[in-house]
Coordinates of C-alpha atoms in Angstrom, one line a residue:
Chain A
M17 CA 285.5 -97.3 217.6
H18 CA 282.0 -98.6 217.1
V19 CA 280.7 -98.8 213.6
G20 CA 277.5 -97.1 214.8
M21 CA 279.6 -94.3 216.4
K22 CA 281.4 -93.7 213.1
M23 CA 278.1 -93.6 211.3
A24 CA 276.6 -91.1 213.7
A25 CA 279.6 -88.9 213.4
Y26 CA 279.4 -89.1 209.6
M27 CA 275.7 -88.2 209.6
G28 CA 276.5 -85.3 211.9
I29 CA 279.1 -83.9 209.5
R30 CA 276.7 -84.5 206.7
A31 CA 274.0 -82.4 208.4
S32 CA 276.5 -79.6 208.6
R33 CA 277.2 -79.9 204.9
E34 CA 273.5 -79.8 204.2
L35 CA 273.5 -76.5 206.2
E36 CA 276.1 -75.1 203.8
L37 CA 273.9 -76.0 200.9
V38 CA 270.7 -74.5 202.5
S39 CA 272.6 -71.3 203.3
H40 CA 273.8 -71.1 199.7
N41 CA 270.3 -71.6 198.4
L42 CA 268.9 -69.0 200.8
A43 CA 271.6 -66.5 199.8
N44 CA 270.6 -67.0 196.2
S45 CA 266.9 -66.6 196.6
S46 CA 267.0 -63.5 194.5
T47 CA 269.6 -64.6 191.9
V48 CA 268.0 -64.7 188.4
G49 CA 268.2 -68.1 186.8
F50 CA 269.5 -69.8 190.0
K51 CA 268.6 -73.5 190.6
R52 CA 268.5 -74.8 194.1
E53 CA 271.1 -77.3 195.1
L54 CA 270.3 -80.5 196.8
L55 CA 272.3 -83.1 198.7
N56 CA 271.2 -86.7 198.3
L57 CA 272.4 -89.7 200.2
W58 CA 273.2 -92.8 198.2
R59 CA 273.6 -96.2 199.7
L60 CA 276.5 -98.0 198.1
P61 CA 276.2 -101.6 197.0
P62 CA 277.8 -104.1 199.4
S63 CA 281.5 -104.5 198.8
G64 CA 281.5 -108.2 199.6
A65 CA 284.6 -107.8 201.7
W66 CA 282.8 -108.9 204.9
P67 CA 282.5 -112.5 206.0
A68 CA 279.2 -114.1 204.9
D69 CA 277.9 -114.7 208.4
L70 CA 278.2 -111.0 209.4
E71 CA 275.9 -108.3 208.1
E72 CA 277.9 -105.7 206.3
P73 CA 277.3 -102.2 207.7
A74 CA 275.7 -99.8 205.1
A75 CA 278.1 -97.4 203.4
Y76 CA 276.8 -94.1 202.0
V77 CA 278.0 -91.4 199.7
D78 CA 276.8 -87.9 199.3
V79 CA 275.7 -86.8 195.8
R80 CA 275.0 -83.3 194.9
S81 CA 272.3 -82.5 192.4
R82 CA 270.3 -79.5 191.3
D83 CA 266.5 -79.0 191.3
L84 CA 266.1 -78.1 187.6
G85 CA 262.5 -77.0 188.1
Q86 CA 261.3 -73.9 186.3
G87 CA 261.6 -70.6 188.2
A88 CA 258.8 -68.1 188.2
L89 CA 258.8 -65.6 185.4
H90 CA 258.8 -62.0 186.5
E91 CA 258.0 -59.2 184.0
T92 CA 260.5 -56.4 184.0
G93 CA 259.6 -54.5 180.8
N94 CA 263.3 -54.4 179.7
D95 CA 263.6 -55.4 176.0
T96 CA 266.9 -57.2 176.6
D97 CA 265.8 -59.2 179.6
L98 CA 265.2 -62.8 178.4
A99 CA 263.7 -65.6 180.4
L100 CA 263.9 -69.3 179.4
Q101 CA 260.9 -71.5 179.9
G102 CA 262.1 -75.1 179.6
P103 CA 265.3 -77.0 180.0
G104 CA 267.6 -74.9 177.8
Y105 CA 270.6 -72.6 178.4
F106 CA 272.0 -69.5 176.7
K107 CA 275.5 -69.9 175.3
V108 CA 277.9 -67.1 176.2
Q109 CA 281.5 -66.4 175.0
T110 CA 283.6 -65.6 178.1
P111 CA 287.3 -65.0 178.2
R112 CA 287.6 -68.4 179.8
G113 CA 285.8 -70.1 176.9
V114 CA 282.2 -70.9 176.1
R115 CA 279.9 -71.1 179.1
Y116 CA 276.2 -71.7 179.6
T117 CA 273.7 -69.7 181.7
R118 CA 270.1 -69.1 182.4
H119 CA 270.7 -65.6 183.8
G120 CA 269.1 -63.7 181.0
T121 CA 269.5 -60.0 182.1
F122 CA 271.3 -59.0 179.0
H123 CA 272.3 -55.5 177.8
L124 CA 273.5 -53.9 174.6
S125 CA 277.1 -53.0 174.4
P126 CA 278.3 -49.6 172.9
Q127 CA 278.9 -51.6 169.7
S128 CA 275.2 -52.7 169.9
Q129 CA 276.1 -56.3 170.6
L130 CA 273.9 -58.4 172.9
V131 CA 276.1 -58.9 176.0
T132 CA 275.7 -60.3 179.5
K133 CA 276.0 -58.3 182.7
E134 CA 279.8 -58.7 182.6
G135 CA 280.0 -57.6 178.9
Y136 CA 280.5 -61.2 177.5
Q137 CA 278.9 -61.8 174.1
V138 CA 275.7 -63.8 173.9
L139 CA 276.0 -66.3 171.1
G140 CA 273.5 -66.7 168.3
K141 CA 273.4 -69.1 165.3
N142 CA 276.0 -66.9 163.5
G143 CA 278.2 -66.1 166.4
P144 CA 277.9 -62.8 168.5
I145 CA 274.6 -61.0 168.0
T146 CA 274.6 -57.4 166.8
L147 CA 271.4 -55.5 167.2
D148 CA 270.8 -52.0 166.1
A149 CA 267.9 -51.1 168.3
R150 CA 268.5 -47.4 168.4
D151 CA 266.0 -46.4 165.8
Q152 CA 264.2 -49.7 165.3
K153 CA 262.0 -51.6 167.6
F154 CA 263.2 -55.1 168.1
T155 CA 261.3 -58.1 169.3
I156 CA 262.5 -61.6 170.2
D157 CA 260.2 -64.5 169.5
E158 CA 259.8 -67.6 171.6
Q159 CA 262.4 -69.5 169.4
G160 CA 265.0 -66.8 170.1
G161 CA 264.6 -65.2 166.6
I162 CA 265.3 -61.5 166.6
H163 CA 263.0 -59.3 164.6
L164 CA 264.1 -55.8 163.7
D165 CA 261.3 -53.9 162.1
N166 CA 259.5 -57.2 161.5
N167 CA 262.4 -58.7 159.5
L168 CA 263.8 -61.9 161.0
G169 CA 267.5 -61.4 161.7
D170 CA 269.8 -63.6 163.8
Q171 CA 268.6 -66.2 166.2
I172 CA 269.7 -66.5 169.8
L173 CA 271.2 -70.0 170.5
V174 CA 269.4 -72.0 173.2
V175 CA 270.9 -75.4 173.8
E176 CA 270.3 -78.3 176.2
F177 CA 272.2 -81.3 177.4
P178 CA 271.3 -85.0 177.8
N179 CA 272.5 -84.9 181.5
P180 CA 272.2 -81.3 182.7
Q181 CA 273.0 -82.5 186.3
D182 CA 276.7 -82.7 185.3
L183 CA 276.8 -79.0 184.3
L184 CA 279.3 -77.8 186.8
P185 CA 278.5 -74.5 188.4
E186 CA 281.4 -72.0 188.1
G187 CA 279.9 -69.1 190.0
Q188 CA 278.5 -65.9 188.4
T189 CA 275.6 -68.1 187.3
Y190 CA 277.8 -69.8 184.6
F191 CA 278.0 -73.5 184.0
L192 CA 280.7 -75.6 182.4
P193 CA 279.7 -79.0 181.0
G194 CA 281.3 -81.9 183.0
P195 CA 282.6 -85.1 181.5
Q196 CA 279.2 -86.8 181.9
A197 CA 277.0 -84.0 180.6
G198 CA 276.9 -85.3 177.0
E199 CA 276.9 -83.4 173.7
E200 CA 275.0 -80.1 173.6
M201 CA 272.1 -80.0 171.2
E202 CA 269.6 -77.4 170.1
A203 CA 266.8 -77.0 172.7
K204 CA 263.5 -78.3 171.4
N205 CA 261.1 -77.5 174.1
T206 CA 262.5 -74.2 175.5
R207 CA 260.8 -70.9 174.9
V208 CA 262.5 -67.5 175.1
I209 CA 260.3 -64.9 176.8
Q210 CA 261.3 -61.3 176.1
G211 CA 260.9 -58.7 178.8
N212 CA 260.9 -61.2 181.6
V213 CA 263.5 -62.8 183.9
E214 CA 263.4 -66.2 185.4
E215 CA 263.5 -65.9 189.2
S216 CA 265.5 -68.2 191.4
N217 CA 263.6 -71.5 192.0
V218 CA 264.6 -71.5 195.7
D219 CA 261.5 -72.0 197.8
L220 CA 261.9 -70.1 201.1
M221 CA 259.4 -72.4 202.8
A222 CA 261.1 -75.6 201.8
E223 CA 264.5 -74.2 202.8
T224 CA 263.2 -73.2 206.2
L225 CA 261.8 -76.7 206.7
A226 CA 265.2 -78.2 205.6
L227 CA 266.9 -75.9 208.1
I228 CA 264.7 -77.1 211.0
D229 CA 265.0 -80.8 209.9
L230 CA 268.8 -80.8 209.6
Q231 CA 269.3 -79.1 212.9
R232 CA 267.1 -81.6 214.8
R233 CA 268.8 -84.5 213.0
F234 CA 272.2 -83.1 213.9
E235 CA 271.1 -82.9 217.5
S236 CA 269.9 -86.5 217.5
Y237 CA 273.2 -87.7 216.0
M238 CA 275.1 -85.9 218.8
K239 CA 272.8 -87.7 221.3
V240 CA 273.8 -91.0 219.7
L241 CA 277.5 -90.1 220.0
E242 CA 277.0 -89.2 223.6
T243 CA 275.3 -92.5 224.3
F244 CA 278.2 -94.4 222.8
A245 CA 280.6 -92.3 224.7
A246 CA 278.7 -93.0 228.0
S247 CA 278.7 -96.7 227.4
D248 CA 282.4 -96.7 226.6
R249 CA 283.1 -94.7 229.8
K250 CA 281.2 -97.3 231.7
V251 CA 283.3 -100.1 230.2
V252 CA 286.5 -98.4 230.9
E253 CA 285.7 -97.2 234.4
E254 CA 283.5 -99.9 235.9
I255 CA 284.0 -103.2 234.3
G256 CA 287.2 -105.0 235.4
Q257 CA 287.5 -102.7 238.4
I258 CA 288.8 -104.6 241.5
T259 CA 286.6 -103.8 244.4
Chain B
M17 CA 279.4 -75.0 209.0
F18 CA 281.5 -72.0 208.7
R19 CA 281.0 -72.0 204.9
G20 CA 277.3 -72.0 205.6
M21 CA 277.5 -69.1 207.9
F22 CA 279.4 -67.0 205.4
A23 CA 277.1 -68.0 202.6
A24 CA 274.1 -66.9 204.6
A25 CA 275.9 -63.6 205.6
T26 CA 276.4 -62.8 201.9
G27 CA 272.7 -63.5 201.4
M28 CA 271.8 -61.0 204.2
G29 CA 274.0 -58.4 202.5
A30 CA 272.3 -59.0 199.1
Q31 CA 268.8 -58.5 200.6
Q32 CA 270.0 -55.4 202.4
L33 CA 271.1 -53.9 199.0
R34 CA 267.8 -55.0 197.5
L35 CA 265.9 -53.1 200.2
D36 CA 268.1 -50.0 199.7
I37 CA 267.1 -50.1 196.0
I38 CA 263.4 -50.6 196.8
A39 CA 263.5 -47.7 199.2
N40 CA 265.0 -45.4 196.6
N41 CA 262.4 -46.5 194.0
L42 CA 259.5 -45.9 196.5
A43 CA 261.0 -42.5 197.5
N44 CA 260.9 -41.4 193.8
V45 CA 257.4 -42.7 193.0
N46 CA 256.3 -39.1 192.2
T47 CA 259.5 -37.9 190.6
T48 CA 259.0 -36.8 187.0
G49 CA 260.9 -38.9 184.5
F50 CA 262.4 -41.2 187.2
K51 CA 263.4 -44.7 186.2
K52 CA 263.4 -47.5 188.7
S53 CA 266.4 -49.7 189.4
R54 CA 266.7 -53.4 190.0
G55 CA 269.5 -55.3 191.7
D56 CA 271.1 -58.1 189.8
F57 CA 272.7 -60.9 191.7
E58 CA 274.9 -63.9 190.9
D59 CA 276.2 -66.9 192.8
L60 CA 279.7 -66.9 194.2
V61 CA 282.4 -69.4 193.1
Y62 CA 282.0 -73.0 194.0
Q63 CA 284.5 -75.1 196.0
T64 CA 285.0 -78.6 194.5
I65 CA 284.9 -81.2 197.2
R66 CA 284.8 -84.3 195.0
Q67 CA 285.4 -84.5 191.2
A68 CA 282.9 -86.1 189.0
G69 CA 284.1 -89.4 187.5
G70 CA 286.0 -90.3 190.7
E71 CA 286.1 -93.9 192.0
L72 CA 283.5 -94.8 194.5
P73 CA 284.4 -96.9 197.5
G74 CA 283.0 -100.3 196.7
G75 CA 283.4 -99.8 192.9
G76 CA 281.7 -97.7 190.3
Q77 CA 282.1 -94.1 189.3
M78 CA 280.7 -90.9 190.6
P79 CA 278.2 -89.7 187.9
V80 CA 278.3 -86.1 189.3
G81 CA 280.9 -84.2 191.3
Q82 CA 280.3 -82.4 194.5
Q83 CA 280.7 -78.7 194.8
V84 CA 279.7 -76.4 197.6
G85 CA 278.5 -72.9 196.8
L86 CA 279.7 -70.0 198.9
G87 CA 276.8 -67.6 198.6
V88 CA 275.8 -64.6 196.5
R89 CA 277.1 -61.2 195.4
P90 CA 275.5 -58.2 193.7
V91 CA 276.7 -57.9 190.1
G92 CA 275.0 -54.7 189.1
I93 CA 272.1 -52.3 189.7
A94 CA 270.3 -51.9 186.4
K95 CA 268.1 -49.0 185.6
I96 CA 264.8 -50.1 183.9
F97 CA 264.0 -47.7 181.2
S98 CA 260.4 -48.8 180.6
Q99 CA 258.0 -46.0 179.7
G100 CA 256.4 -44.3 182.6
D101 CA 252.7 -43.2 182.5
Y102 CA 251.8 -39.8 181.2
V103 CA 249.9 -37.2 183.2
H104 CA 248.0 -34.4 181.5
T105 CA 249.2 -31.1 183.2
E106 CA 248.0 -28.6 180.6
N107 CA 251.2 -26.6 181.2
E108 CA 252.5 -25.5 177.8
L109 CA 256.1 -26.1 178.9
D110 CA 255.6 -29.6 180.1
L111 CA 257.0 -32.0 177.5
A112 CA 256.9 -35.8 177.7
I113 CA 259.0 -38.0 175.4
E114 CA 257.2 -40.9 173.8
G115 CA 260.1 -43.1 172.8
K116 CA 263.7 -43.8 173.9
G117 CA 265.1 -40.3 173.6
F118 CA 266.6 -37.9 176.2
F119 CA 266.8 -34.1 176.4
K120 CA 270.3 -32.7 176.6
V121 CA 270.9 -30.0 179.3
L122 CA 273.9 -28.0 180.3
S123 CA 274.6 -27.8 184.0
N124 CA 277.7 -25.8 185.2
G125 CA 279.3 -26.3 181.8
V126 CA 278.8 -30.1 181.8
E127 CA 276.4 -31.9 179.4
Y128 CA 273.8 -34.1 181.0
Y129 CA 270.8 -36.0 179.7
T130 CA 267.3 -36.2 181.2
R131 CA 263.8 -37.3 180.5
A132 CA 262.1 -34.9 182.9
G133 CA 260.6 -32.4 180.6
S134 CA 259.1 -29.9 183.1
F135 CA 260.6 -26.7 181.7
K136 CA 260.4 -23.2 183.0
I137 CA 261.5 -19.8 181.8
D138 CA 264.4 -18.2 183.7
K139 CA 264.9 -14.4 184.3
D140 CA 266.9 -14.0 181.1
G141 CA 264.0 -15.5 179.1
F142 CA 265.7 -18.8 178.4
L143 CA 264.0 -22.2 178.7
T144 CA 265.4 -24.1 181.7
T145 CA 264.8 -27.1 183.9
P146 CA 263.5 -26.5 187.5
N147 CA 267.2 -26.6 188.6
G148 CA 268.2 -23.8 186.2
D149 CA 269.9 -25.9 183.7
R150 CA 269.2 -24.9 180.1
P151 CA 268.2 -27.5 177.5
Q152 CA 270.5 -27.7 174.5
P153 CA 270.3 -26.0 172.0
E154 CA 269.3 -23.0 174.2
F155 CA 266.0 -21.4 173.3
S156 CA 265.0 -17.9 174.3
V157 CA 261.3 -16.9 174.7
P158 CA 260.6 -13.3 173.6
P159 CA 259.0 -11.2 176.4
Q160 CA 255.9 -10.4 174.3
T161 CA 255.0 -14.1 174.0
T162 CA 251.4 -15.0 175.0
Y163 CA 251.5 -18.7 174.3
I164 CA 253.9 -21.4 173.1
T165 CA 253.3 -24.5 171.1
V166 CA 255.5 -27.6 170.7
D167 CA 254.6 -30.1 168.0
T168 CA 255.3 -33.8 168.1
G169 CA 258.4 -33.2 165.9
G170 CA 260.0 -31.0 168.5
K171 CA 259.3 -27.6 166.7
I172 CA 258.7 -24.9 169.3
T173 CA 256.9 -21.7 168.3
C174 CA 256.2 -18.6 170.4
F175 CA 253.2 -16.6 169.5
G176 CA 252.6 -12.9 170.2
P177 CA 249.4 -11.0 171.2
D178 CA 248.2 -10.9 167.6
N179 CA 248.6 -14.7 167.1
K180 CA 251.7 -14.1 164.9
P181 CA 254.7 -16.4 165.4
L182 CA 257.6 -14.4 167.1
S183 CA 260.3 -17.0 167.1
T184 CA 260.8 -20.7 166.4
G185 CA 263.2 -23.3 167.6
Q186 CA 263.8 -27.0 167.4
F187 CA 264.3 -29.6 170.1
S188 CA 266.8 -32.4 169.6
L189 CA 266.6 -35.7 171.4
Y190 CA 269.5 -38.1 172.0
T191 CA 269.6 -41.9 172.3
F192 CA 272.3 -44.3 173.5
P193 CA 273.3 -47.7 172.2
N194 CA 272.9 -49.1 175.8
Q195 CA 270.8 -46.7 177.9
A196 CA 271.0 -49.1 180.9
G197 CA 274.7 -48.2 181.0
L198 CA 274.0 -44.5 181.7
S199 CA 275.3 -43.2 185.1
S200 CA 272.6 -41.6 187.2
V201 CA 274.0 -38.4 188.9
G202 CA 270.8 -37.4 190.8
R203 CA 268.5 -34.4 190.1
N204 CA 266.9 -36.5 187.3
L205 CA 270.1 -36.3 185.2
F206 CA 272.1 -39.0 183.5
Q207 CA 275.7 -38.9 182.2
P208 CA 277.0 -41.1 179.4
T209 CA 279.6 -43.7 180.3
E210 CA 281.9 -46.1 178.5
A211 CA 279.2 -48.7 178.8
S212 CA 276.4 -46.6 177.5
G213 CA 278.2 -45.4 174.4
D214 CA 278.2 -42.0 172.9
P215 CA 274.9 -40.0 172.5
I216 CA 273.3 -40.0 169.0
E217 CA 271.4 -36.9 168.1
G218 CA 268.1 -37.1 166.4
T219 CA 265.0 -35.1 165.5
P220 CA 261.9 -36.1 167.3
G221 CA 259.6 -38.1 165.0
V222 CA 262.2 -38.6 162.3
D223 CA 265.1 -40.7 163.6
G224 CA 263.3 -43.1 165.9
V225 CA 264.2 -41.1 169.0
G226 CA 260.6 -40.7 170.0
T227 CA 258.1 -37.8 169.7
L228 CA 257.2 -35.0 172.1
A229 CA 253.8 -34.5 173.8
Q230 CA 253.1 -30.9 174.9
G231 CA 251.2 -30.5 178.1
Y232 CA 252.1 -33.9 179.4
L233 CA 254.7 -35.1 181.9
E234 CA 256.1 -38.6 182.1
V235 CA 255.8 -39.8 185.7
S236 CA 258.1 -42.3 187.3
N237 CA 257.8 -45.9 186.2
V238 CA 257.8 -47.2 189.7
N239 CA 254.9 -49.5 190.5
V240 CA 254.1 -49.2 194.2
V241 CA 252.4 -52.6 194.5
E242 CA 255.3 -54.4 192.9
E243 CA 257.8 -52.6 195.1
M244 CA 255.8 -53.5 198.2
V245 CA 255.7 -57.2 197.2
N246 CA 259.5 -57.0 196.6
M247 CA 259.9 -55.4 200.0
I248 CA 258.1 -58.2 201.8
I249 CA 260.1 -60.9 199.9
A250 CA 263.4 -59.1 200.7
Q251 CA 262.5 -58.9 204.4
R252 CA 261.6 -62.6 204.7
A253 CA 264.6 -63.7 202.8
Y254 CA 266.8 -61.5 205.1
E255 CA 265.3 -63.1 208.1
L256 CA 265.7 -66.6 206.8
N257 CA 269.3 -66.0 206.0
S258 CA 269.8 -64.9 209.6
K259 CA 268.1 -68.1 210.7
A260 CA 270.6 -70.1 208.8
I261 CA 273.4 -68.4 210.7
Q262 CA 271.6 -69.0 214.0
T263 CA 271.2 -72.7 213.1
A264 CA 274.9 -73.0 212.3
D265 CA 275.7 -71.4 215.7
A266 CA 273.3 -73.7 217.6
M267 CA 274.8 -76.8 215.8
M268 CA 278.4 -75.7 216.7
E269 CA 277.4 -75.2 220.3
R270 CA 275.8 -78.7 220.4
A271 CA 279.0 -80.2 219.0
Y272 CA 281.0 -78.3 221.5
H273 CA 279.0 -79.9 224.4
L274 CA 279.9 -83.4 223.1
K275 CA 283.2 -83.2 224.9
T276 CA 282.4 -82.6 228.5

């Protein structure tokens, strides 16, 4: 098979993979704390396995990343809705272990603990956070400190990673640090905004453009494939034919 | 491509649910004591296609893995218990709660909780909601009553023709550890669930359950403009998800025509 044909086929498959990503982003355009996923094409360094007088065809590999840009803050008026402004993550104790999330629509459990939508405990500096908000008004400051009747109580833990791109999405808006994510540390430049949620940073306009672009690219790769196929057919059917 | 189609289909489902919630909020924009809802969504599990740290062809290591997401699913519909605005009705039996509390009412022998304080007097002289459910503890208004006062602490007093108090009673208010966990049963009533925790009784103005305002009603906390904006966004997002499905379809058709 022609090298070019292989390349066109690969790029076609890649466009369909991009479509999967765009669909996923569009589906999550109203998921709180969602970060849009991107697919990048990396050109690999030459392997050197080719003879020096031939030009080695380019080899590519797909790399997924996340657009970590800030989502818009949306005021909800719920005391336990917390939005993060900055690169940090909340730390949550799930039955599978500790996970990280930016989905800050929390609730109070019947035991007055701050929990996620599934009932998992949100972790503070001293472990799970217990609030008694029944007869006291509580406020949460931008550092995550919890004030009950103006007395500073526990502090919500907000952490960040040196390489947040390697936080592996697990679904349910939770992340698990991958091997390259680095050690977690206390977030310096992240503010906690009470009574708000961070909307998904999916830009419907950008996704629409991506949709049009990938479809046209897919069609042109198919055209390239057809051209190769047509020239092959010519070789097989016409050249060498005894007339 | 099939994964993309299904992901977009889950997106359409999510926007549909969102629109259902908006429609219900808008329908109740004038309902006394109504609390708006909001859909909460989360991303579905990811399929790992390539692990991070894997060997690259031509040497080197993948710094990040590759995972494909499979769409979205609704995780819950949360009631938002922010305070609604107050309207002055001058009706002596209209009571608004300023704070987190709920009234307890008895409907067909079952206890429910409500914030809609537009009370009436039934044929037996008892205080009741417009549906005929009596607030607990029951309070009977003597027939000779000319006017009724309710103070911020929940003390209700009926006065006779000569401005003498005929009878007094006391309203209790109830709070929940997690009021977002209350189950809404319609008719402005809520029922405690496992998630909300048990009701805690309190006296208005004393136990932080809130105070009462006579002659006022708490209107719904739905903001029409906000709901309208949400409706526009939901519709556009729905359309774009359907576009993604159409695109997948067109691409598959194009690939199919390769082999002729």
